[in-house]
Short mmCIF file of C-alpha atoms in Angstrom, two decimals:
data_model
loop_
_atom_site.label_atom_id
_atom_site.label_comp_id
_atom_site.label_asym_id
_atom_site.label_seq_id
_atom_site.Cartn_x
_atom_site.Cartn_y
_atom_site.Cartn_z
CA MET M 7 -24.20 82.92 82.89
CA THR M 8 -24.96 81.40 86.32
CA THR M 9 -21.97 80.49 88.48
CA THR M 10 -22.43 77.15 90.23
CA GLY M 11 -20.81 75.70 93.29
CA GLN M 12 -18.74 73.52 90.98
CA ASP M 13 -17.47 76.60 89.15
CA ARG M 14 -16.42 78.41 92.31
CA TRP M 15 -14.54 75.42 93.70
CA ARG M 16 -12.87 74.76 90.37
CA GLU M 17 -11.60 78.32 90.32
CA ARG M 18 -10.19 77.98 93.82
CA TYR M 19 -8.64 74.63 92.88
CA ALA M 20 -6.92 76.17 89.87
CA ASP M 21 -5.47 78.97 91.99
CA ALA M 22 -4.23 76.79 94.86
CA VAL M 23 -3.47 73.22 93.70
CA MET M 24 -0.60 72.19 91.41
CA ASN M 25 -1.79 71.45 87.91
CA THR M 26 -0.58 67.81 87.82
CA PHE M 27 -4.01 66.30 87.08
CA GLY M 28 -5.64 68.93 84.87
CA PRO M 29 -9.05 70.41 85.73
CA PRO M 30 -11.11 68.18 88.03
CA LYS M 31 -14.13 66.57 86.41
CA LEU M 32 -16.21 67.21 89.55
CA VAL M 33 -15.86 68.67 93.01
CA LEU M 34 -17.28 66.05 95.33
CA THR M 35 -18.58 66.87 98.79
CA ARG M 36 -19.88 63.62 100.29
CA GLY M 37 -20.46 59.94 99.70
CA GLU M 38 -22.59 57.11 100.98
CA GLY M 39 -22.28 53.49 99.89
CA CYS M 40 -21.73 53.44 96.13
CA TYR M 41 -22.94 57.00 95.61
CA VAL M 42 -21.21 60.38 95.75
CA TRP M 43 -22.59 63.94 95.53
CA ASP M 44 -20.99 66.99 93.94
CA ALA M 45 -20.89 70.58 95.14
CA ASP M 46 -24.20 71.30 93.41
CA GLY M 47 -25.95 68.34 95.08
CA THR M 48 -26.02 66.01 92.02
CA ARG M 49 -25.74 62.33 92.82
CA TYR M 50 -23.53 59.88 90.91
CA LEU M 51 -23.14 56.08 91.01
CA ASP M 52 -19.41 55.59 91.61
CA LEU M 53 -18.28 52.79 89.30
CA LEU M 54 -14.60 53.68 89.69
CA GLY M 55 -14.29 53.56 93.48
CA GLY M 56 -11.44 56.06 93.67
CA ILE M 57 -9.63 53.86 91.11
CA ALA M 58 -10.20 50.55 92.93
CA VAL M 59 -9.59 52.12 96.37
CA ASN M 60 -13.01 52.45 98.03
CA ALA M 61 -13.53 48.71 98.54
CA LEU M 62 -16.38 49.28 101.03
CA GLY M 63 -17.77 52.28 99.22
CA HIS M 64 -18.12 55.61 101.02
CA ALA M 65 -18.68 56.20 104.73
CA HIS M 66 -19.01 52.51 105.54
CA PRO M 67 -19.86 52.15 109.25
CA ALA M 68 -17.20 49.49 109.86
CA LEU M 69 -14.44 51.64 108.41
CA VAL M 70 -15.66 54.85 110.03
CA GLY M 71 -15.93 53.09 113.38
CA ALA M 72 -12.50 51.51 113.21
CA VAL M 73 -10.76 54.75 112.24
CA THR M 74 -12.65 56.79 114.82
CA GLU M 75 -11.92 54.37 117.65
CA GLN M 76 -8.28 54.04 116.76
CA LEU M 77 -7.71 57.77 116.34
CA GLY M 78 -9.36 58.29 119.70
CA THR M 79 -6.98 55.75 121.25
CA LEU M 80 -3.61 56.13 119.50
CA GLY M 81 -3.06 57.94 116.23
CA HIS M 82 0.66 58.00 115.48
CA VAL M 83 3.83 56.83 117.17
CA SER M 84 6.58 56.91 114.47
CA ASN M 85 8.68 53.91 113.49
CA PHE M 86 10.60 53.92 116.78
CA PHE M 87 7.67 52.00 118.22
CA ALA M 88 5.26 49.24 117.21
CA THR M 89 1.49 49.15 117.68
CA GLU M 90 -0.95 46.31 117.99
CA PRO M 91 -2.88 47.06 114.76
CA GLN M 92 0.38 47.15 112.78
CA VAL M 93 1.43 43.72 114.01
CA GLN M 94 -2.06 42.28 113.62
CA LEU M 95 -2.31 43.51 110.05
CA ALA M 96 1.08 42.09 109.07
CA GLU M 97 0.06 38.72 110.51
CA ARG M 98 -3.29 38.87 108.72
CA LEU M 99 -1.76 39.63 105.33
CA LEU M 100 0.69 36.76 105.65
CA GLU M 101 -2.20 34.50 106.62
CA LEU M 102 -4.20 35.60 103.55
CA LEU M 103 -1.18 35.06 101.33
CA GLY M 104 -0.57 31.67 102.88
CA ALA M 105 3.17 32.18 103.18
CA ASP M 106 5.88 32.80 105.70
CA GLY M 107 7.44 36.22 105.33
CA ARG M 108 7.61 39.78 106.57
CA VAL M 109 5.71 42.98 105.71
CA PHE M 110 6.94 46.54 105.23
CA PHE M 111 4.17 49.12 105.48
CA ALA M 112 4.15 52.31 103.41
CA ASN M 113 1.56 54.90 102.45
CA SER M 114 0.74 54.10 98.81
CA GLY M 115 1.26 51.67 95.99
CA ALA M 116 4.18 53.61 94.59
CA GLU M 117 5.88 53.54 97.98
CA ALA M 118 5.25 49.82 98.35
CA ASN M 119 6.89 49.33 94.97
CA GLU M 120 9.82 51.58 95.95
CA ALA M 121 10.41 49.33 98.96
CA ALA M 122 10.30 46.25 96.70
CA PHE M 123 12.69 47.93 94.26
CA LYS M 124 15.23 48.53 97.05
CA LEU M 125 14.72 44.96 98.26
CA THR M 126 15.69 43.60 94.84
CA ARG M 127 18.99 45.56 95.01
CA ARG M 128 19.94 43.54 98.09
CA THR M 129 20.19 40.47 95.81
CA GLY M 130 23.40 41.98 94.44
CA ARG M 131 21.84 42.39 90.99
CA SER M 132 20.42 45.51 89.34
CA HIS M 133 18.69 44.31 86.15
CA LEU M 134 14.89 44.06 86.23
CA VAL M 135 12.32 42.92 83.66
CA SER M 136 8.96 44.63 83.43
CA THR M 137 6.25 44.59 80.74
CA GLU M 138 4.76 46.82 78.09
CA GLY M 139 1.53 48.38 79.32
CA SER M 140 2.69 48.20 82.94
CA PHE M 141 2.02 50.81 85.58
CA HIS M 142 3.77 50.69 88.97
CA GLY M 143 3.64 54.29 90.16
CA ARG M 144 4.99 57.79 89.63
CA THR M 145 7.93 57.99 92.04
CA MET M 146 11.32 57.61 90.44
CA GLY M 147 11.88 53.94 91.16
CA ALA M 148 8.33 52.89 90.46
CA LEU M 149 8.39 55.03 87.31
CA ALA M 150 11.45 53.17 86.09
CA LEU M 151 9.29 50.03 85.99
CA THR M 152 6.36 51.77 84.23
CA SER M 153 6.38 51.43 80.49
CA LYS M 154 4.47 54.47 79.22
CA ALA M 155 6.98 56.76 77.50
CA ALA M 156 4.99 59.93 78.27
CA TYR M 157 5.34 59.23 81.97
CA ARG M 158 8.97 58.16 81.87
CA GLU M 159 10.84 60.24 79.35
CA PRO M 160 10.52 63.71 80.96
CA PHE M 161 12.23 62.36 84.09
CA GLU M 162 14.99 60.23 82.65
CA PRO M 163 17.54 59.06 83.54
CA LEU M 164 15.65 56.77 85.89
CA PRO M 165 17.20 54.31 88.36
CA GLY M 166 17.89 50.73 87.57
CA GLU M 167 18.50 48.69 84.45
CA VAL M 168 14.95 47.88 83.35
CA GLY M 169 13.89 46.05 80.22
CA PHE M 170 10.33 45.82 78.92
CA VAL M 171 8.77 42.83 77.17
CA PRO M 172 5.23 42.36 75.76
CA TYR M 173 2.78 41.37 78.51
CA GLY M 174 1.79 37.73 78.27
CA ASP M 175 4.60 36.79 75.86
CA VAL M 176 6.44 33.90 77.54
CA SER M 177 9.11 33.63 74.83
CA ALA M 178 10.00 37.29 75.12
CA LEU M 179 10.18 37.00 78.90
CA ALA M 180 12.40 33.94 78.72
CA GLU M 181 14.76 35.76 76.36
CA ALA M 182 14.92 38.88 78.53
CA VAL M 183 15.63 37.22 81.89
CA THR M 184 19.26 36.30 82.52
CA ASP M 185 21.49 35.21 85.38
CA GLU M 186 22.00 38.96 86.04
CA THR M 187 18.30 39.67 86.51
CA ALA M 188 17.27 40.66 90.06
CA ALA M 189 13.52 40.37 89.53
CA VAL M 190 10.67 39.90 87.13
CA VAL M 191 7.94 42.45 87.87
CA LEU M 192 4.39 41.61 86.77
CA GLU M 193 0.81 42.64 87.39
CA PRO M 194 -1.45 39.53 87.54
CA LEU M 195 -3.88 41.68 85.54
CA GLN M 196 -2.83 44.99 84.07
CA GLY M 197 -5.15 47.61 85.50
CA GLU M 198 -4.12 50.98 84.06
CA ALA M 199 -3.70 49.46 80.61
CA GLY M 200 -7.42 48.69 80.56
CA VAL M 201 -7.78 45.45 82.54
CA VAL M 202 -5.58 43.19 80.43
CA LEU M 203 -5.52 39.48 81.36
CA PRO M 204 -2.51 37.28 80.61
CA PRO M 205 -2.87 33.95 78.84
CA ASP M 206 -3.50 30.85 80.98
CA GLY M 207 -0.33 29.59 82.62
CA TYR M 208 1.60 32.83 82.17
CA LEU M 209 2.34 33.40 85.84
CA ARG M 210 3.36 29.76 86.28
CA GLN M 211 5.79 30.06 83.39
CA ALA M 212 7.10 33.40 84.71
CA ARG M 213 7.72 31.75 88.06
CA ASP M 214 9.72 28.99 86.40
CA ILE M 215 11.74 31.42 84.29
CA ALA M 216 12.63 33.56 87.29
CA THR M 217 13.56 30.55 89.38
CA ASP M 218 15.76 29.10 86.64
CA HIS M 219 17.86 32.26 86.69
CA GLY M 220 17.85 32.89 90.42
CA ALA M 221 15.66 35.96 89.99
CA LEU M 222 12.80 37.03 92.19
CA LEU M 223 9.17 37.02 91.04
CA TRP M 224 7.55 40.27 92.18
CA LEU M 225 3.79 40.57 91.72
CA ASP M 226 2.25 44.03 91.84
CA GLU M 227 -1.23 43.53 93.31
CA VAL M 228 -1.72 47.18 94.16
CA GLN M 229 -4.89 47.38 92.07
CA THR M 230 -5.93 43.72 91.99
CA GLY M 231 -5.44 42.64 95.58
CA ILE M 232 -7.77 42.38 98.61
CA GLY M 233 -10.91 40.98 97.00
CA ARG M 234 -11.06 43.13 93.88
CA THR M 235 -11.00 40.15 91.48
CA GLY M 236 -13.14 37.86 93.63
CA ALA M 237 -10.13 36.48 95.56
CA TRP M 238 -7.77 37.95 98.13
CA PHE M 239 -5.06 38.02 95.45
CA ALA M 240 -5.50 37.91 91.68
CA HIS M 241 -2.64 35.41 91.37
CA ALA M 242 -4.31 32.98 93.81
CA ASP M 243 -5.69 30.58 91.18
CA SER M 244 -2.30 30.28 89.44
CA GLY M 245 -0.80 28.24 92.27
CA VAL M 246 2.29 30.44 92.09
CA VAL M 247 4.15 31.48 95.22
CA PRO M 248 5.77 34.87 94.52
CA ASP M 249 8.85 36.21 96.29
CA VAL M 250 7.39 39.71 96.68
CA VAL M 251 3.83 41.04 96.61
CA THR M 252 2.91 44.72 96.75
CA LEU M 253 -0.47 46.00 97.88
CA ALA M 254 -2.24 49.33 98.41
CA LYS M 255 -5.43 50.87 96.93
CA GLY M 256 -8.34 48.84 98.38
CA LEU M 257 -6.40 47.57 101.39
CA ALA M 258 -7.62 50.29 103.77
CA GLY M 259 -10.70 51.40 101.85
CA GLY M 260 -9.52 54.97 101.24
CA ILE M 261 -7.13 55.53 104.13
CA PRO M 262 -3.57 55.83 102.73
CA ILE M 263 -1.58 52.59 103.03
CA GLY M 264 0.83 50.41 101.11
CA ALA M 265 2.37 47.07 101.87
CA CYS M 266 5.42 45.23 100.54
CA ILE M 267 5.28 41.55 101.49
CA ALA M 268 8.52 39.60 101.17
CA VAL M 269 8.23 35.81 101.21
CA GLY M 270 10.66 33.20 102.53
CA GLN M 271 14.33 34.13 102.41
CA CYS M 272 13.46 37.49 100.78
CA ALA M 273 11.97 38.56 104.11
CA THR M 274 15.45 39.22 105.50
CA LEU M 275 16.92 41.10 102.52
CA LEU M 276 16.16 44.50 104.07
CA GLY M 277 17.58 45.13 107.52
CA PRO M 278 17.78 47.99 110.03
CA GLY M 279 18.53 51.28 108.30
CA ASP M 280 17.92 49.93 104.77
CA HIS M 281 14.52 51.57 104.42
CA GLY M 282 11.99 53.57 106.40
CA THR M 283 8.97 55.83 106.52
CA THR M 284 7.50 58.12 109.14
CA PHE M 285 3.82 57.39 108.55
CA GLY M 286 3.96 53.82 107.19
CA GLY M 287 2.14 51.27 109.31
CA ASN M 288 0.54 53.90 111.51
CA PRO M 289 -2.18 52.46 113.77
CA VAL M 290 -5.06 54.33 112.10
CA SER M 291 -4.28 52.97 108.62
CA ALA M 292 -3.65 49.51 110.02
CA ALA M 293 -6.95 49.54 111.93
CA ALA M 294 -8.74 50.66 108.73
CA ALA M 295 -7.18 47.79 106.78
CA LEU M 296 -8.16 45.26 109.43
CA ALA M 297 -11.73 46.55 109.27
CA VAL M 298 -11.79 46.28 105.47
CA ILE M 299 -10.49 42.72 105.51
CA ALA M 300 -12.95 41.71 108.27
CA THR M 301 -15.90 43.26 106.41
CA ILE M 302 -14.99 41.62 103.08
CA GLU M 303 -14.89 38.31 104.87
CA LYS M 304 -18.00 38.81 107.05
CA ASP M 305 -20.20 40.13 104.22
CA ASP M 306 -18.87 37.67 101.60
CA LEU M 307 -17.91 40.58 99.35
CA MET M 308 -15.59 38.50 97.18
CA ALA M 309 -18.55 36.39 96.13
CA ASN M 310 -20.48 39.60 95.49
CA ALA M 311 -17.62 40.91 93.38
CA THR M 312 -17.71 37.75 91.28
CA LYS M 313 -21.48 37.82 90.84
CA VAL M 314 -21.93 41.53 90.10
CA GLY M 315 -18.77 41.58 87.98
CA GLU M 316 -20.23 38.88 85.75
CA GLN M 317 -23.45 40.91 85.52
CA LEU M 318 -21.52 44.01 84.43
CA ARG M 319 -19.38 42.19 81.87
CA ALA M 320 -22.38 40.55 80.31
CA GLY M 321 -24.39 43.75 80.32
CA VAL M 322 -21.86 46.07 78.67
CA ALA M 323 -21.40 43.72 75.69
CA GLU M 324 -22.85 45.60 72.73
CA SER M 325 -22.26 45.91 68.98
CA ARG M 326 -19.88 48.84 69.44
CA VAL M 327 -17.94 46.99 72.18
CA THR M 328 -15.31 44.75 70.58
CA GLU M 329 -14.06 43.05 73.78
CA VAL M 330 -14.97 42.78 77.44
CA ARG M 331 -12.40 41.60 79.99
CA GLY M 332 -11.91 41.28 83.71
CA ARG M 333 -12.35 39.36 86.92
CA GLY M 334 -14.58 40.25 89.81
CA LEU M 335 -15.28 43.95 89.99
CA LEU M 336 -12.39 44.98 87.74
CA VAL M 337 -13.87 45.33 84.28
CA GLY M 338 -12.30 46.55 81.06
CA LEU M 339 -13.84 46.95 77.64
CA ASP M 340 -12.74 48.04 74.17
CA LEU M 341 -14.77 50.27 71.84
CA ASP M 342 -14.67 50.07 68.06
CA ALA M 343 -13.70 53.76 67.77
CA PRO M 344 -11.40 56.13 69.70
CA VAL M 345 -14.27 57.64 71.70
CA ALA M 346 -13.61 56.39 75.25
CA ALA M 347 -13.22 59.90 76.66
CA GLN M 348 -16.51 61.03 75.14
CA VAL M 349 -18.32 57.93 76.42
CA ALA M 350 -16.95 58.47 79.91
CA ALA M 351 -18.10 62.08 79.78
CA ALA M 352 -21.57 61.01 78.62
CA ALA M 353 -21.75 58.59 81.53
CA LEU M 354 -20.85 61.38 83.94
CA ASP M 355 -23.59 63.57 82.44
CA ARG M 356 -26.05 60.79 83.24
CA GLY M 357 -24.83 60.25 86.81
CA PHE M 358 -22.28 57.41 86.42
CA ILE M 359 -18.53 57.58 87.09
CA ILE M 360 -16.41 55.39 84.83
CA ASN M 361 -12.87 55.75 83.51
CA SER M 362 -11.32 56.05 80.05
CA CYS M 363 -7.91 54.31 80.12
CA THR M 364 -7.00 54.84 76.47
CA GLU M 365 -8.75 56.24 73.41
CA HIS M 366 -10.51 52.88 72.90
CA ARG M 367 -10.67 51.48 76.47
CA LEU M 368 -12.90 52.00 79.47
CA ARG M 369 -12.47 50.65 82.99
CA LEU M 370 -14.89 49.99 85.84
CA ALA M 371 -13.63 49.32 89.38
CA PRO M 372 -16.64 49.97 91.63
CA PRO M 373 -16.85 49.32 95.38
CA LEU M 374 -17.10 45.66 96.31
CA VAL M 375 -20.46 46.49 97.92
CA LEU M 376 -22.06 47.33 94.54
CA THR M 377 -25.46 45.65 94.33
CA GLU M 378 -27.10 43.94 91.39
CA VAL M 379 -29.79 46.66 91.40
CA GLN M 380 -27.21 49.42 91.21
CA ALA M 381 -25.30 47.62 88.45
CA ALA M 382 -28.61 47.21 86.55
CA SER M 383 -29.27 50.95 86.73
CA PHE M 384 -26.02 51.56 84.91
CA LEU M 385 -26.65 48.82 82.36
CA ASP M 386 -30.10 50.23 81.64
CA ALA M 387 -28.49 53.56 80.83
CA TRP M 388 -25.55 52.07 78.93
CA PRO M 389 -27.00 52.09 75.37
CA GLY M 390 -27.92 55.76 75.74
CA ILE M 391 -24.48 56.56 77.14
CA LEU M 392 -22.84 54.94 74.13
CA ASP M 393 -25.15 56.80 71.72
CA ALA M 394 -24.35 60.12 73.33
CA GLY M 395 -20.60 59.49 73.47
CA TYR M 396 -20.39 58.44 69.84
CA GLN M 397 -22.53 61.37 68.77
CA GLU M 398 -20.38 63.83 70.67
CA ALA M 399 -17.24 62.41 69.10
CA SER M 400 -18.66 62.82 65.62
CA THR M 401 -19.51 66.50 65.98
#
């Protein structure tokens, strides 16, 4: 049996890297635009974008240039000092959000949510309300807000007093929130659950419920923010002003970053010594994020996300697909059988990277630079991918 480059790297991976993710599906060596190549030179159309991270695709000149220039100027200074990109990015995010507030920079979505979790404690309350199907991260605080039992139970007891209600159920939310609730924590769209959209008016009603009880409304936009859904923030069309917004993933296009934005009076809840991070807000990550935001704006990538996202949602509709959901370039679909893993594997065999969220659900979160031609190449292959996945599942 011939040993490939993939095989050799997988063996080295297994011997050196902790087994927290299982065997890697591929060992990737380079990327360009919406394509990546594996260790054997095979090309794939990346329709997952590093799980909604690679907003500008791979090796985008604007991102490469910004990071290279900043690293050649000033790379790291610690949190004893400020840098121009850090301040500029905080100002830009507040401008995009259209609110007065302050920003805490971290290195990931989980860390952004940890900062928000600590911020809620400064209200003097400890009870929080999250939702079934939610995902907010794997660190202990973020995990406490994440509903999946398989993630939570091995690490209990977890911090906080967290209750879970069905996503989109206003009555359940109203019953769960009390005058002792510090915050209501919601995703405007649930990403890890398979791109689940709430009913119309849900965020507005959640805002009212939180306000009635003096609780904060905390929106986790880690996966949905920064153009992913065709707007800077997925909650934008709701008219809701949240108290806290968390961001990460696509914000810096693949350079690690997280941001916790506190609005209005919440901006002063954390003071000196209450929280910190060595790497958070470093000038390289901040410069990367500024380049991503500028490129999305300059190249009208939110309009592209809306247009190509509509193309994908229309194109994947098929007799074996029971539902298609999403906004912009965040697409979820349900299959009529528990074969999502086999369908995702069949897609990979044919040169397309997609994600199976559950046994029945698939997710697409491609770079915002995905073209109509590239989307069409996947849709042309889609019927054959489904055939192969279903056939594999039946054997």
